[in-house]
Coordinates of N, CA, C and O in Angstrom, one line a residue:
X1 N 9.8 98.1 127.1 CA 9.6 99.4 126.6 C 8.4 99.5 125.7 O 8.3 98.7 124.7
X2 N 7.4 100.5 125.9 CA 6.7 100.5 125.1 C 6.5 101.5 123.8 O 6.9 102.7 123.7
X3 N 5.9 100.7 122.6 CA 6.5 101.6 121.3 C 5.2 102.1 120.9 O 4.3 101.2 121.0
X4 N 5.0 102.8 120.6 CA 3.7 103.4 119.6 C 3.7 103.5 118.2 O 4.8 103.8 117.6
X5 N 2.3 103.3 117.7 CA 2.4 103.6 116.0 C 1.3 104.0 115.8 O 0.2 103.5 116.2
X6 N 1.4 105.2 114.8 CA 0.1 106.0 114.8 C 0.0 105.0 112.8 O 0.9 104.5 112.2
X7 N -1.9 105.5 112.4 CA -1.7 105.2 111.4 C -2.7 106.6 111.0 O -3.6 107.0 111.7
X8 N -2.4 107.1 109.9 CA -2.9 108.4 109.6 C -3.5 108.3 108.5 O -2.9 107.7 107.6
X9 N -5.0 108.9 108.0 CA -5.5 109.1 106.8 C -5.8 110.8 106.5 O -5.8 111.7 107.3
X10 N -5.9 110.8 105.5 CA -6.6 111.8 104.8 C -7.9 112.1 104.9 O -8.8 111.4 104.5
X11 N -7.9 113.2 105.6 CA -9.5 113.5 106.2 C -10.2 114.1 104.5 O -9.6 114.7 103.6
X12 N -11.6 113.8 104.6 CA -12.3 114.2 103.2 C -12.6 115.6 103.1 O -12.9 115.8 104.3
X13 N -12.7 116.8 102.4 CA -12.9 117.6 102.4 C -14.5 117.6 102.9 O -15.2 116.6 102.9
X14 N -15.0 119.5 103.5 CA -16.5 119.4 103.9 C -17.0 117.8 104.1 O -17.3 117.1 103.1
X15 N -17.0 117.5 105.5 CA -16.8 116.0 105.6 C -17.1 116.0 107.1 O -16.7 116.9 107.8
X16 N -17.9 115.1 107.6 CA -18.0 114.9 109.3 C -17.4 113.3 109.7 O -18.2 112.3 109.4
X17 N -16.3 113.2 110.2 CA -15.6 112.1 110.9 C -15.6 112.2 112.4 O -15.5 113.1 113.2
X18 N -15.7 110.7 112.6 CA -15.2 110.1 114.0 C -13.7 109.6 114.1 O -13.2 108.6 113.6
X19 N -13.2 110.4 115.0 CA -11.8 109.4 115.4 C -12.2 108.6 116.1 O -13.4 108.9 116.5
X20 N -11.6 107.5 116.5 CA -11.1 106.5 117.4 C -9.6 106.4 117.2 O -8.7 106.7 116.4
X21 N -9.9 105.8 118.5 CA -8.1 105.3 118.8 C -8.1 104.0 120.0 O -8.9 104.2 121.0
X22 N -7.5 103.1 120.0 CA -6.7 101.8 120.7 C -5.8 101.8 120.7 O -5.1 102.4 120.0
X23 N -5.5 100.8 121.9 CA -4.2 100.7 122.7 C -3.8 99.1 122.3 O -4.8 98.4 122.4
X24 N -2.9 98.5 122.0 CA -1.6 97.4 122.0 C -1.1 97.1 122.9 O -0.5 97.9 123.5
X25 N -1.1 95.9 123.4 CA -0.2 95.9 124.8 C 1.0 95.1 123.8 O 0.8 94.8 122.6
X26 N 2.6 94.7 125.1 CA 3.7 93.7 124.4 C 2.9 92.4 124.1 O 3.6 91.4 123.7
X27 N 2.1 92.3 124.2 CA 1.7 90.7 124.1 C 0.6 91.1 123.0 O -0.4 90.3 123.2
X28 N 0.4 91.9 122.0 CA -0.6 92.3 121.2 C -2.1 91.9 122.0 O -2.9 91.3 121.2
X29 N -2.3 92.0 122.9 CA -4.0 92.6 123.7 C -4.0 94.0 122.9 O -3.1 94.8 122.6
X30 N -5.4 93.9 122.7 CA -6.2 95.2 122.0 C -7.2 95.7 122.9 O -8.1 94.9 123.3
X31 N -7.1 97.0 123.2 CA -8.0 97.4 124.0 C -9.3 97.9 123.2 O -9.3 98.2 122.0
X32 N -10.6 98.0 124.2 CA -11.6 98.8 123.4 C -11.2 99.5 122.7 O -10.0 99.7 122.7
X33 N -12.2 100.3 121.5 CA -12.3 101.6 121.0 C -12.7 103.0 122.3 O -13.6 103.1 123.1
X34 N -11.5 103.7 121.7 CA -12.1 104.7 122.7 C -12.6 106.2 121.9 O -11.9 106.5 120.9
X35 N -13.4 106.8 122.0 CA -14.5 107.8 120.6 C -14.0 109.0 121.1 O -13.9 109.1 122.3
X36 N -13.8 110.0 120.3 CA -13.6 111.3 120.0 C -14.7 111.7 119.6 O -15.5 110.9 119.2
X37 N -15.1 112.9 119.5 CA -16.5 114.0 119.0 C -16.2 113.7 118.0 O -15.1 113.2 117.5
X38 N -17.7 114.2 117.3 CA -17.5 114.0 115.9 C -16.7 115.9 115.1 O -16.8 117.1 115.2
X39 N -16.1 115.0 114.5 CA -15.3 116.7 113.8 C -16.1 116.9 112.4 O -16.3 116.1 111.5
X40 N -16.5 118.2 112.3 CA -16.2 118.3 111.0 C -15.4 119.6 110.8 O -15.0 120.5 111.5
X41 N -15.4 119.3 109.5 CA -14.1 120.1 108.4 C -14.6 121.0 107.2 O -15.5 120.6 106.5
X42 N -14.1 122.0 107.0 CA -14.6 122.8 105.7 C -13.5 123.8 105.7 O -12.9 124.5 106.5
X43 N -13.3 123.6 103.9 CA -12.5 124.1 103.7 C -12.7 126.0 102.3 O -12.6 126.2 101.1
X44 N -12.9 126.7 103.3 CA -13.0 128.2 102.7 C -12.1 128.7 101.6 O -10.9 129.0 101.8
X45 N -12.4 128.7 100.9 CA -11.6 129.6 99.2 C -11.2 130.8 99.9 O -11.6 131.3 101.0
X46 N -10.4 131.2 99.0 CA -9.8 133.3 99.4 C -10.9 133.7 98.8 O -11.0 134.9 99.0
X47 N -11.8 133.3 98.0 CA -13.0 134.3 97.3 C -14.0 134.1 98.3 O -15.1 134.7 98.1
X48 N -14.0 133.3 99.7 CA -15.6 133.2 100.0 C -15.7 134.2 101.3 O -15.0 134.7 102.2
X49 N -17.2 134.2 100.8 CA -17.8 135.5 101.5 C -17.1 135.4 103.6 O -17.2 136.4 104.3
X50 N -16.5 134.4 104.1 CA -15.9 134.9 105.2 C -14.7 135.3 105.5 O -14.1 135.3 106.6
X51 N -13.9 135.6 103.9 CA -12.6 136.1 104.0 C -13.0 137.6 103.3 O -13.7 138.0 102.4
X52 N -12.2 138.3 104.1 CA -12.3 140.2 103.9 C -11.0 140.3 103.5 O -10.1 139.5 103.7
X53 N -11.1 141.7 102.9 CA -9.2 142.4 102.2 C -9.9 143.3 102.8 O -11.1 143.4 103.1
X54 N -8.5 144.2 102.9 CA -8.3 145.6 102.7 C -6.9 145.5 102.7 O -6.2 144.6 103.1
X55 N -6.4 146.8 102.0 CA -5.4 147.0 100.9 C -5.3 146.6 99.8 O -6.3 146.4 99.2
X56 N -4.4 146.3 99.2 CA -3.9 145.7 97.6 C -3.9 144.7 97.5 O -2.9 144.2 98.0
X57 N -5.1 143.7 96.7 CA -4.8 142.4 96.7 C -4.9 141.9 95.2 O -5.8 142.5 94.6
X58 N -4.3 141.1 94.6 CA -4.3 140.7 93.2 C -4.7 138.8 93.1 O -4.1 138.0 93.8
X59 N -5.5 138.7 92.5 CA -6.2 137.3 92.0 C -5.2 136.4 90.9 O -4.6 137.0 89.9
X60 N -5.1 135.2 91.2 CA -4.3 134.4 90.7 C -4.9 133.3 90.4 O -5.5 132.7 91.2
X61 N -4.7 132.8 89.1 CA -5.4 131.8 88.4 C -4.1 130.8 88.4 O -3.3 130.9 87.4
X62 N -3.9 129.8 89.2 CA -3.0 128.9 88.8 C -3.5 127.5 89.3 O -4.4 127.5 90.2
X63 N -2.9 126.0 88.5 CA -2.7 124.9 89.0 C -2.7 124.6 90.1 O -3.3 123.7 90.6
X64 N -1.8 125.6 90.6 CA -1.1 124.6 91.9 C -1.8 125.3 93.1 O -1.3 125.3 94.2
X65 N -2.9 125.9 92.9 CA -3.6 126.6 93.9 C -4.4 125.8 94.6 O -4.5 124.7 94.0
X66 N -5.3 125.7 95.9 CA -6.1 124.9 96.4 C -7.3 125.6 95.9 O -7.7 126.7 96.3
X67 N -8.4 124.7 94.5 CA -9.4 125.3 93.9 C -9.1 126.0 92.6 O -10.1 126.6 92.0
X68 N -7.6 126.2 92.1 CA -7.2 126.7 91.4 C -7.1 128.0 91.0 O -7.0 128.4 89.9
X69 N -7.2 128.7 92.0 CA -7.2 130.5 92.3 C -6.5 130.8 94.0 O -6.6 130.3 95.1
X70 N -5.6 132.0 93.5 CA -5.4 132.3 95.0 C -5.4 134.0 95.1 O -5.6 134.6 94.1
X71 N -5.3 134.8 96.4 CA -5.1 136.3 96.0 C -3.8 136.3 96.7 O -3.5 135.2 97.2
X72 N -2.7 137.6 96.9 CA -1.7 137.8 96.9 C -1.4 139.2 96.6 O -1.7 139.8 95.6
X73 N -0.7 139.8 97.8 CA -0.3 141.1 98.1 C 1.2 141.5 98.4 O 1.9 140.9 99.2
X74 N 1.4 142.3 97.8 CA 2.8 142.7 97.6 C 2.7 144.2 98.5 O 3.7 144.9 98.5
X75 N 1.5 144.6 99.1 CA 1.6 146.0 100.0 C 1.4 145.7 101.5 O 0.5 145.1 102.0
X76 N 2.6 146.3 102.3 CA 2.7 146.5 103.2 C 1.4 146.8 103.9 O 0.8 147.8 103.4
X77 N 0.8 146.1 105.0 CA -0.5 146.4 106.3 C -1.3 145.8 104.9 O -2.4 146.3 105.2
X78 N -1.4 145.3 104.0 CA -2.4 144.8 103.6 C -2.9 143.2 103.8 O -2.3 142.1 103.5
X79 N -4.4 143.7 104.6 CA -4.8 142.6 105.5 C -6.0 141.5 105.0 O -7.0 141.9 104.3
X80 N -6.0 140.1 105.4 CA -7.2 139.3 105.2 C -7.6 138.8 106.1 O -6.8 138.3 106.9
X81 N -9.1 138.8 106.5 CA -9.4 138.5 107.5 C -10.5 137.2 107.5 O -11.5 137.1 106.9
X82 N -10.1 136.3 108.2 CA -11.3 135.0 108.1 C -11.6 134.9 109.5 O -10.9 134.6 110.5
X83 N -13.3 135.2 109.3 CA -14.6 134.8 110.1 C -14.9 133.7 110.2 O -15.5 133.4 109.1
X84 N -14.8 132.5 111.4 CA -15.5 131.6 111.8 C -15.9 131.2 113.0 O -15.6 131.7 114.1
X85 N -16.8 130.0 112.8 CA -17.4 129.4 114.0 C -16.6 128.5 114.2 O -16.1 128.3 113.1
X86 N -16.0 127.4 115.3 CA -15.4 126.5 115.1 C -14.0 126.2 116.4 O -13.8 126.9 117.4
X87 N -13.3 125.1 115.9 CA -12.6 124.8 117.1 C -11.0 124.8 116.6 O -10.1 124.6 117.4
X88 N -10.7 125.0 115.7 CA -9.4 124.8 114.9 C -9.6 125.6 113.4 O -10.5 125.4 112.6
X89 N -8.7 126.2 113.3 CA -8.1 126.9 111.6 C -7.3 126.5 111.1 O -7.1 125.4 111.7
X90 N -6.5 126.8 110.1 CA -5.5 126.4 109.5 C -5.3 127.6 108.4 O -6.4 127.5 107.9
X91 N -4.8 128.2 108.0 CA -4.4 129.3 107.2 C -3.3 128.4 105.9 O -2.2 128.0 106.2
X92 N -3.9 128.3 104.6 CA -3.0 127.5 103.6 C -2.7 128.6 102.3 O -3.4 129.1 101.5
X93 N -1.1 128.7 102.5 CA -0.7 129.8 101.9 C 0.9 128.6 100.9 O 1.3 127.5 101.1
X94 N 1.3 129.8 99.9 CA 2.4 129.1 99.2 C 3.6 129.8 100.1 O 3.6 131.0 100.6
X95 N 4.8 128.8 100.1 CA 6.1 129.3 100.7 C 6.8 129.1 99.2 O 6.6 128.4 98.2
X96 N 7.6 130.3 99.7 CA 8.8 129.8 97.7 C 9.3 131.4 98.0 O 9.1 132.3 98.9
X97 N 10.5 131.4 96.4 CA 11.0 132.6 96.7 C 9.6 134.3 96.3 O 8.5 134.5 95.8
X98 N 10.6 135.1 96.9 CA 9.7 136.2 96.9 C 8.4 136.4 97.8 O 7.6 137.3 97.8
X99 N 8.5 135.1 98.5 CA 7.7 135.3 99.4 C 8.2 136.3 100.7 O 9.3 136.7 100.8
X100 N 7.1 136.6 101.8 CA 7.5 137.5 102.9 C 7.4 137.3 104.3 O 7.4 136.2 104.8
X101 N 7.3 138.3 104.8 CA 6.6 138.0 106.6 C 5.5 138.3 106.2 O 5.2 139.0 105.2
X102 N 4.3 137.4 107.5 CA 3.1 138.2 107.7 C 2.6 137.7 108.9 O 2.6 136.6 109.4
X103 N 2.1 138.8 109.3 CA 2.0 138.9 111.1 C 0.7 138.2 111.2 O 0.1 138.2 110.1
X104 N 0.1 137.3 112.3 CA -0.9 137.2 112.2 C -1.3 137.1 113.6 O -0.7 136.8 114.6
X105 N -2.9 137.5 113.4 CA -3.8 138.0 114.6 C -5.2 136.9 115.1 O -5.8 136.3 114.3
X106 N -5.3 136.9 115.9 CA -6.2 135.6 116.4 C -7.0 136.6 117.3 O -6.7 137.2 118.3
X107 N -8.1 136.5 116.8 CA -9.2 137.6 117.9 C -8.4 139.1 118.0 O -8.5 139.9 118.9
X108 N -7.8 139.3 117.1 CA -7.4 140.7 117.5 C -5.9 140.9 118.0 O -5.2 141.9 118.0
X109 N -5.7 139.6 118.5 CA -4.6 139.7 119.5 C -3.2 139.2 118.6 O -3.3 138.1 118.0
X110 N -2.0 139.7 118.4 CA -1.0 139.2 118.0 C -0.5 137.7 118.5 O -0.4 137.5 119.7
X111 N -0.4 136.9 117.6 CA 0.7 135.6 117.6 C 1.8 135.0 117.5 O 2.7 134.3 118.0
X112 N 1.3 135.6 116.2 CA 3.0 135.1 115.8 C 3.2 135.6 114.1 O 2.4 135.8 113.3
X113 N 4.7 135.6 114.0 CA 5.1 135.8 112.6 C 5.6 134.8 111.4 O 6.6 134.2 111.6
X114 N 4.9 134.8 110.4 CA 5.1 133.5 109.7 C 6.2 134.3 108.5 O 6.3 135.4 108.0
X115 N 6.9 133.0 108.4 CA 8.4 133.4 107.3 C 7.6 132.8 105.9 O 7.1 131.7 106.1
X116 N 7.4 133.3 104.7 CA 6.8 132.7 103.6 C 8.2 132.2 102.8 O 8.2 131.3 101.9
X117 N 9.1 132.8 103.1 CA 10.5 132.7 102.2 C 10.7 131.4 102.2 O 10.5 130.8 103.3
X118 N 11.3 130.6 100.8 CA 11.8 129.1 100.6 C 12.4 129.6 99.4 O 12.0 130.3 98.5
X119 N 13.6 129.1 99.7 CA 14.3 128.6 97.7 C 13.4 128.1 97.1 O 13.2 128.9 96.1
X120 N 12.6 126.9 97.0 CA 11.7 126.3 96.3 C 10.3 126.5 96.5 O 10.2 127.2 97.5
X121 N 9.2 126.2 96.0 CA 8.1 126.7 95.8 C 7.6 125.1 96.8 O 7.9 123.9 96.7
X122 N 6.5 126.2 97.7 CA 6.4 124.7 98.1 C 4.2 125.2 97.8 O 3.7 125.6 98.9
X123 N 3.5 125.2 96.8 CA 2.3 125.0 97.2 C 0.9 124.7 98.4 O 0.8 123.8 99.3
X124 N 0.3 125.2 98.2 CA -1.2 124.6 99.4 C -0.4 123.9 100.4 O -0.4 122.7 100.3
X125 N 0.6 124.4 101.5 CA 1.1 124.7 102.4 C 0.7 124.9 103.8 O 1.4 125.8 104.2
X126 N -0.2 124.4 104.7 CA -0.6 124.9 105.9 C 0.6 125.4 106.4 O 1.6 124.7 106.6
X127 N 0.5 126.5 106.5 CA 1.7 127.6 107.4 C 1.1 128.5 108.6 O 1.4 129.6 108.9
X128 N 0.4 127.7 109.2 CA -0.5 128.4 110.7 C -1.7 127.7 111.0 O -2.6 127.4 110.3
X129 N -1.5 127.4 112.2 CA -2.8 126.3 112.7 C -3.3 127.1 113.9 O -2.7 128.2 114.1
X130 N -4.2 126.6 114.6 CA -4.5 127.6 116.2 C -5.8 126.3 116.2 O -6.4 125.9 115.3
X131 N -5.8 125.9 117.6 CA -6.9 124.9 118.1 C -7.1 125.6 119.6 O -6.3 126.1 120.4
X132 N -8.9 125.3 119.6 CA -9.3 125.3 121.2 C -10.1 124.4 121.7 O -10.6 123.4 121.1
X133 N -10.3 124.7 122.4 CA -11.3 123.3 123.6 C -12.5 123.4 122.7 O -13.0 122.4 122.3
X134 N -13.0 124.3 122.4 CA -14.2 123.5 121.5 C -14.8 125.2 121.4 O -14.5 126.3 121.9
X135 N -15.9 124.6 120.4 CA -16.1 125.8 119.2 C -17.2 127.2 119.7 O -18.4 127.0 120.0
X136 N -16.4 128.3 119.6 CA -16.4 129.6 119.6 C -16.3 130.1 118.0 O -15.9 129.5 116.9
X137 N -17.0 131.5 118.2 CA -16.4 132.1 117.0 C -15.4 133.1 117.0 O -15.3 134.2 117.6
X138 N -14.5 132.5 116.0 CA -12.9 133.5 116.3 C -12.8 134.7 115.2 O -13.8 135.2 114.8
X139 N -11.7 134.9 114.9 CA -10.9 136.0 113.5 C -9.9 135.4 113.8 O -9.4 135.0 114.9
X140 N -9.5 135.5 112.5 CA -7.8 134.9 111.7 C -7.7 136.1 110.9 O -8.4 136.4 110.0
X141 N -6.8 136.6 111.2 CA -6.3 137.9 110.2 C -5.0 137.7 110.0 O -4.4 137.2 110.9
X142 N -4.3 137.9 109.0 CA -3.1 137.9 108.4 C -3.0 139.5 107.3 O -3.6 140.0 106.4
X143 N -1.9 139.9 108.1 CA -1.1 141.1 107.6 C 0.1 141.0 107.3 O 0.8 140.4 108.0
X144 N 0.5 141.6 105.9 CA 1.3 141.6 105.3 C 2.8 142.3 105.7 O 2.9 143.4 105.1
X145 N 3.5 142.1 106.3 CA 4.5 142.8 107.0 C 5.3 143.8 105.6 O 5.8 144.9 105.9
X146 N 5.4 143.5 104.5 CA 5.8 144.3 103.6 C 7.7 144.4 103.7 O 8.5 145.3 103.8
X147 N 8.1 142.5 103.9 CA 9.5 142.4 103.5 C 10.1 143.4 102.7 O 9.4 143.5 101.6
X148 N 10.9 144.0 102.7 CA 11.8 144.6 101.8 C 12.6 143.1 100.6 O 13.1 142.0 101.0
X149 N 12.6 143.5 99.0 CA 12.6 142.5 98.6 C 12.1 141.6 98.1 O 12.4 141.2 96.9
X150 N 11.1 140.8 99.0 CA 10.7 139.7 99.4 C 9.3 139.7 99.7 O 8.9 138.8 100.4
X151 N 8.3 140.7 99.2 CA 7.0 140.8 100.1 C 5.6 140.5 100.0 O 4.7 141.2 100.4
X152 N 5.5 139.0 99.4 CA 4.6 138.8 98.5 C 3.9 137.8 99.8 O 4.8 137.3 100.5
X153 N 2.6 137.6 100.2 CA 1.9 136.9 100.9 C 1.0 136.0 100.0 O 0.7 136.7 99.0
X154 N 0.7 135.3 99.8 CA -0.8 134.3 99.8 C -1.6 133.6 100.3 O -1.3 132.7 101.0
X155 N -3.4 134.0 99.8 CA -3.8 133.5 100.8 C -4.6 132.6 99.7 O -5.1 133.0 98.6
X156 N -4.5 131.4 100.1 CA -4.6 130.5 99.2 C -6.6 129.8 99.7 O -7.5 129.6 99.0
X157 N -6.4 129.6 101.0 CA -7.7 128.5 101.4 C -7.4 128.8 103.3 O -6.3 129.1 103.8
X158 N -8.4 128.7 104.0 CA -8.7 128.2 104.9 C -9.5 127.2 105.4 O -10.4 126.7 104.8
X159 N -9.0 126.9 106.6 CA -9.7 125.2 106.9 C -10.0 125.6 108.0 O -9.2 126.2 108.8
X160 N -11.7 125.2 108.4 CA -11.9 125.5 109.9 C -12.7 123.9 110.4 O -13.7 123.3 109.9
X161 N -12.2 123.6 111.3 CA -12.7 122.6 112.0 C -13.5 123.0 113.0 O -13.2 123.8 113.9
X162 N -14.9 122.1 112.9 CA -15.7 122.3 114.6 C -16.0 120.5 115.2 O -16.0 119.3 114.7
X163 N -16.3 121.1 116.4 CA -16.8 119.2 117.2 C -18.0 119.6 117.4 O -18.6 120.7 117.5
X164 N -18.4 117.9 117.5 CA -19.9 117.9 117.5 C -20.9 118.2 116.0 O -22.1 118.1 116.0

């Protein structure tokens, strides 16, 4: 039977890496390296110029933020929108209580609905990813569904990956 074991690092922020990856046989044979494109990574603030509001959004100066600022809306249809080039997003928001729904849009087109609600606070949180064959320019919008109770969104950071 054969078993696999991945080993994982921490990719560097604004950073261009090469994966590789090898193969193990039962008798430990190592095969070549086999190369992946090269990736890079950058990671967007809620303040930078390719994230948009519209409706009610409020700025937050804390610790536990990615960059130590986040923004955050308590009004219903109030939306953020991030512009990029690239092959992969990531949308990094806080889950905890008082958190809400918020719908989120990929080119325009509906996705899916993210639950922000947790008993515990869980900080700089990737809570939405989206990958494609390779780099186009997309929109990531996130709307605030305006939970009853519960309706607080954050948008803390975006992460956009391109190849090559």
């Amino acid at each position: 039977s054969a078993a696999t074991r991945s080993i994982v690092e921490l990719l560097p922020i604004n950073a261009t890496v090469l994966q590789r990856v090898r193969a193990t046989d039962p008798r430990a044979n190592l095969s070549r390296w086999a190369y992946g494109p090269l990736v890079r990574n950058a990671l967007f603030q809620q303040g930078a110029r390719a994230v948009t509001y519209t409706g009610i959004w409020r700025g937050l100066t804390t610790s536990s933020a990615s960059g130590g600022n986040l923004r955050y809306s308590t009004a219903r249809g109030a939306t953020a929108t991030f512009r990029f080039f690239g092959s992969s997003v990531g949308w990094v928001s806080a889950r905890g209580p008082g958190r809400g729904l918020a719908y989120v849009y990929v080119d325009g087109a509906y996705v899916t609905t993210i639950n922000l609600l947790s008993s515990v606070v869980h900080p700089r949180a990737i809570v939405f990813t989206r990958n494609w064959g390779g780099n186009a320019t997309h929109t990531l919008t996130i709307v605030n569904a305006g939970t009853r109770g519960h309706s607080r969104v954050d948008i803390d950071a975006f992460i956009r990956f391109s190849m090559g």
